[in-house]
Amino acid sequence: MKSLLISLIALVVSTTATPIPGPTTGCSAVHVITARASTEPPGEGIIGAVVTTIVDGSSQTVSREAIAYPATLTNYLVSESEGVTAMKTQLAAQASACPDTKIVLMGYSQGAQVAGDVLASRATGSDKVVATILMGDPGHVAGEPFQKGTANAVSGLFPRAPGTLNAFASVIESFCDLGDPFCAGGLDLAVHLGYVQEYGAQAASFVLNRIGG
């Protein structure tokens, strides 16, 4: 059933994306690290629209970068693991190079699982993360205190151990709605693909509040 569901998204998710490199010099006040959804071209993917809203809405300097990882459905767990490694590396490098920079993690679908798993691992630099946005996270766990969608009573395809992210509850907003095949075990792919439209403004507002405008 899982293999059938995750194969469906490859037929639907198709978007043009430009790779987003990290900053080349200096330290910004805020730095956003993003992981794209499965099958999206390299770059931030559809959640990049939320990043742009944050950049445009902040009074601070905000830099942005997208992790480089396969984001494939074939060998999904290997792809996701490589994403975790890539985000850990970028998080640690940013925290070391710019210790006063506030860091934001963002991810959609497989990318949300990546971002959540990085925090769950207490990776180096996690203490610098002031906000995290997860959309359609297959690692979603029922009853999470930071859940902002309608599917708080059900778990995703690859749920984390209960309570794994509770220590970070104040810095996370996770969006998962009933019907989503990946974060809620549903059958409606349109739900999975609709979070930026449905919750993008709310997510950006949360991040802007967390970074101080």
Short mmCIF file of C-alpha atoms in Angstrom, two decimals:
data_model
loop_
_atom_site.label_atom_id
_atom_site.label_comp_id
_atom_site.label_asym_id
_atom_site.label_seq_id
_atom_site.Cartn_x
_atom_site.Cartn_y
_atom_site.Cartn_z
CA MET A 1 0.00 0.00 0.00
CA LYS A 2 2.82 2.41 0.88
CA SER A 3 4.61 1.78 -2.41
CA LEU A 4 1.39 2.38 -4.34
CA LEU A 5 0.70 5.65 -2.54
CA ILE A 6 4.17 7.11 -2.85
CA SER A 7 4.29 6.23 -6.54
CA LEU A 8 1.19 8.35 -7.21
CA ILE A 9 2.87 11.62 -6.40
CA ALA A 10 5.43 11.18 -9.17
CA LEU A 11 2.59 11.52 -11.65
CA VAL A 12 1.42 14.82 -10.21
CA VAL A 13 4.29 16.81 -8.67
CA SER A 14 6.07 18.61 -11.47
CA THR A 15 7.41 22.12 -11.08
CA THR A 16 10.18 24.29 -12.42
CA ALA A 17 12.68 25.21 -9.75
CA THR A 18 15.98 27.07 -9.69
CA PRO A 19 18.63 25.69 -7.34
CA ILE A 20 19.15 28.02 -4.38
CA PRO A 21 22.79 28.15 -3.24
CA GLY A 22 23.90 29.21 0.21
CA PRO A 23 25.27 32.68 0.92
CA THR A 24 28.76 33.25 -0.44
CA THR A 25 30.01 35.90 1.98
CA GLY A 26 29.01 37.43 5.28
CA CYS A 27 26.32 36.40 7.74
CA SER A 28 22.66 37.29 7.47
CA ALA A 29 20.42 37.82 10.47
CA VAL A 30 18.27 34.86 9.40
CA HIS A 31 19.09 31.85 7.24
CA VAL A 32 16.49 29.50 5.77
CA ILE A 33 17.41 25.91 4.83
CA THR A 34 14.81 24.10 2.71
CA ALA A 35 14.24 20.53 1.56
CA ARG A 36 12.01 20.03 -1.49
CA ALA A 37 9.31 17.43 -2.02
CA SER A 38 9.72 14.10 -3.79
CA THR A 39 10.31 14.29 -7.56
CA GLU A 40 10.71 18.07 -7.61
CA PRO A 41 13.69 19.48 -9.55
CA PRO A 42 16.68 20.71 -7.52
CA GLY A 43 15.91 23.85 -5.57
CA GLU A 44 13.34 24.77 -2.93
CA GLY A 45 10.33 23.41 -4.79
CA ILE A 46 6.81 24.57 -4.10
CA ILE A 47 7.53 25.52 -0.50
CA GLY A 48 9.94 28.12 -1.86
CA ALA A 49 6.94 30.43 -2.25
CA VAL A 50 6.66 30.52 1.54
CA VAL A 51 10.37 31.29 1.83
CA THR A 52 9.93 34.20 -0.57
CA THR A 53 7.07 35.57 1.54
CA ILE A 54 9.34 35.43 4.58
CA VAL A 55 12.23 37.14 2.78
CA ASP A 56 9.94 39.87 1.44
CA GLY A 57 8.14 40.33 4.74
CA SER A 58 11.13 40.53 7.07
CA SER A 59 12.85 43.74 8.12
CA GLN A 60 16.06 41.72 8.59
CA THR A 61 18.56 40.26 6.16
CA VAL A 62 17.38 36.77 5.21
CA SER A 63 19.51 34.34 3.21
CA ARG A 64 18.25 31.06 1.82
CA GLU A 65 19.54 27.76 0.51
CA ALA A 66 18.10 24.43 -0.60
CA ILE A 67 19.73 21.15 0.30
CA ALA A 68 21.03 18.92 -2.47
CA TYR A 69 19.57 15.44 -2.15
CA PRO A 70 17.89 12.91 -4.48
CA ALA A 71 14.24 13.56 -3.46
CA THR A 72 13.30 10.36 -5.27
CA LEU A 73 10.48 7.92 -4.68
CA THR A 74 12.62 5.03 -5.89
CA ASN A 75 14.67 3.95 -2.88
CA TYR A 76 12.69 6.50 -0.86
CA LEU A 77 14.23 5.68 2.51
CA VAL A 78 17.76 5.94 1.09
CA SER A 79 16.86 9.27 -0.51
CA GLU A 80 15.37 10.59 2.73
CA SER A 81 18.43 9.47 4.69
CA GLU A 82 20.69 11.30 2.26
CA GLY A 83 18.53 14.36 2.71
CA VAL A 84 18.95 14.18 6.48
CA THR A 85 22.72 13.95 6.08
CA ALA A 86 22.75 16.91 3.69
CA MET A 87 20.63 19.10 5.94
CA LYS A 88 22.69 18.17 9.01
CA THR A 89 25.83 19.19 7.15
CA GLN A 90 24.40 22.53 6.05
CA LEU A 91 22.92 23.23 9.47
CA ALA A 92 26.22 22.54 11.24
CA ALA A 93 28.18 24.61 8.72
CA GLN A 94 25.83 27.58 9.04
CA ALA A 95 25.82 27.45 12.84
CA SER A 96 29.60 27.32 12.90
CA ALA A 97 30.21 30.05 10.33
CA CYS A 98 27.50 32.40 11.62
CA PRO A 99 26.80 31.62 15.29
CA ASP A 100 24.54 34.64 15.75
CA THR A 101 22.31 33.85 12.77
CA LYS A 102 18.80 32.59 13.45
CA ILE A 103 18.11 29.44 11.42
CA VAL A 104 14.81 28.34 9.90
CA LEU A 105 14.21 24.80 8.56
CA MET A 106 11.49 24.12 6.01
CA GLY A 107 10.39 21.02 4.14
CA TYR A 108 7.55 19.67 2.03
CA SER A 109 6.56 15.99 1.85
CA GLN A 110 9.79 13.96 1.84
CA GLY A 111 11.56 17.23 2.59
CA ALA A 112 9.37 17.70 5.67
CA GLN A 113 10.39 14.25 6.88
CA VAL A 114 14.01 15.27 6.33
CA ALA A 115 13.68 18.49 8.32
CA GLY A 116 11.78 16.79 11.13
CA ASP A 117 14.29 13.97 11.36
CA VAL A 118 17.16 16.44 11.53
CA LEU A 119 15.61 18.13 14.55
CA ALA A 120 14.68 14.78 16.08
CA SER A 121 18.35 13.74 15.92
CA ARG A 122 19.39 16.84 17.88
CA ALA A 123 21.86 17.57 15.11
CA THR A 124 24.67 20.06 15.60
CA GLY A 125 23.18 23.53 15.19
CA SER A 126 19.68 22.53 16.31
CA ASP A 127 19.95 25.03 19.14
CA LYS A 128 20.14 27.80 16.52
CA VAL A 129 16.85 26.77 14.88
CA VAL A 130 14.16 29.29 15.79
CA ALA A 131 11.41 28.09 13.43
CA THR A 132 10.54 24.99 11.41
CA ILE A 133 7.76 24.49 8.88
CA LEU A 134 6.70 20.97 7.91
CA MET A 135 4.08 20.42 5.19
CA GLY A 136 2.69 16.96 4.47
CA ASP A 137 5.29 15.22 6.65
CA PRO A 138 5.25 11.39 6.25
CA GLY A 139 6.91 11.25 9.68
CA HIS A 140 3.87 12.91 11.27
CA VAL A 141 2.77 11.44 14.60
CA ALA A 142 -0.78 11.62 15.94
CA GLY A 143 -1.19 13.99 18.88
CA GLU A 144 1.79 16.21 18.19
CA PRO A 145 1.36 19.51 20.07
CA PHE A 146 2.62 21.55 17.10
CA GLN A 147 0.11 20.15 14.59
CA LYS A 148 -1.80 22.92 12.79
CA GLY A 149 -3.83 20.93 10.27
CA THR A 150 -6.90 18.72 10.64
CA ALA A 151 -5.19 15.32 10.95
CA ASN A 152 -3.92 15.38 14.51
CA ALA A 153 -5.53 12.04 15.35
CA VAL A 154 -3.73 10.00 12.68
CA SER A 155 -0.09 9.31 11.79
CA GLY A 156 1.85 9.31 8.52
CA LEU A 157 3.40 6.53 6.48
CA PHE A 158 6.69 6.65 8.40
CA PRO A 159 5.84 8.02 11.86
CA ARG A 160 8.62 8.98 14.23
CA ALA A 161 8.65 7.65 17.77
CA PRO A 162 5.99 9.51 19.79
CA GLY A 163 7.32 12.61 21.54
CA THR A 164 10.53 12.75 19.51
CA LEU A 165 9.97 16.39 18.52
CA ASN A 166 8.13 17.63 21.58
CA ALA A 167 11.23 19.43 22.87
CA PHE A 168 11.04 21.59 19.75
CA ALA A 169 7.26 22.12 19.87
CA SER A 170 7.54 25.89 20.31
CA VAL A 171 9.53 26.30 17.10
CA ILE A 172 7.53 23.97 14.81
CA GLU A 173 4.34 24.26 12.84
CA SER A 174 3.38 21.06 11.03
CA PHE A 175 0.58 21.07 8.47
CA CYS A 176 -1.20 17.78 7.77
CA ASP A 177 -4.85 17.48 6.77
CA LEU A 178 -7.22 14.54 6.73
CA GLY A 179 -7.17 12.77 3.38
CA ASP A 180 -3.44 13.26 2.77
CA PRO A 181 -2.00 9.89 1.64
CA PHE A 182 1.44 10.54 3.08
CA CYS A 183 1.04 12.29 6.43
CA ALA A 184 -2.45 11.00 7.29
CA GLY A 185 -2.95 7.69 5.50
CA GLY A 186 -5.70 9.09 3.28
CA LEU A 187 -6.46 8.80 -0.41
CA ASP A 188 -6.66 12.40 -1.63
CA LEU A 189 -3.45 13.48 -3.35
CA ALA A 190 -4.85 16.98 -3.91
CA VAL A 191 -4.80 17.50 -0.14
CA HIS A 192 -1.11 16.64 -0.05
CA LEU A 193 -0.32 19.12 -2.79
CA GLY A 194 -2.37 22.00 -1.39
CA TYR A 195 -0.57 23.11 1.76
CA VAL A 196 1.18 26.18 0.35
CA GLN A 197 -2.11 27.55 -0.95
CA GLU A 198 -4.02 26.58 2.17
CA TYR A 199 -1.50 27.43 4.87
CA GLY A 200 1.35 29.36 3.25
CA ALA A 201 0.39 32.71 4.76
CA GLN A 202 -0.03 31.17 8.21
CA ALA A 203 3.33 29.43 7.97
CA ALA A 204 5.11 32.61 6.87
CA SER A 205 3.47 34.59 9.68
CA PHE A 206 4.67 32.03 12.24
CA VAL A 207 8.23 32.24 10.97
CA LEU A 208 8.23 36.04 10.85
CA ASN A 209 6.99 36.11 14.43
CA ARG A 210 9.64 33.64 15.54
CA ILE A 211 12.51 35.55 13.90
CA GLY A 212 11.30 38.90 15.24
CA GLY A 213 9.90 40.43 12.09
#
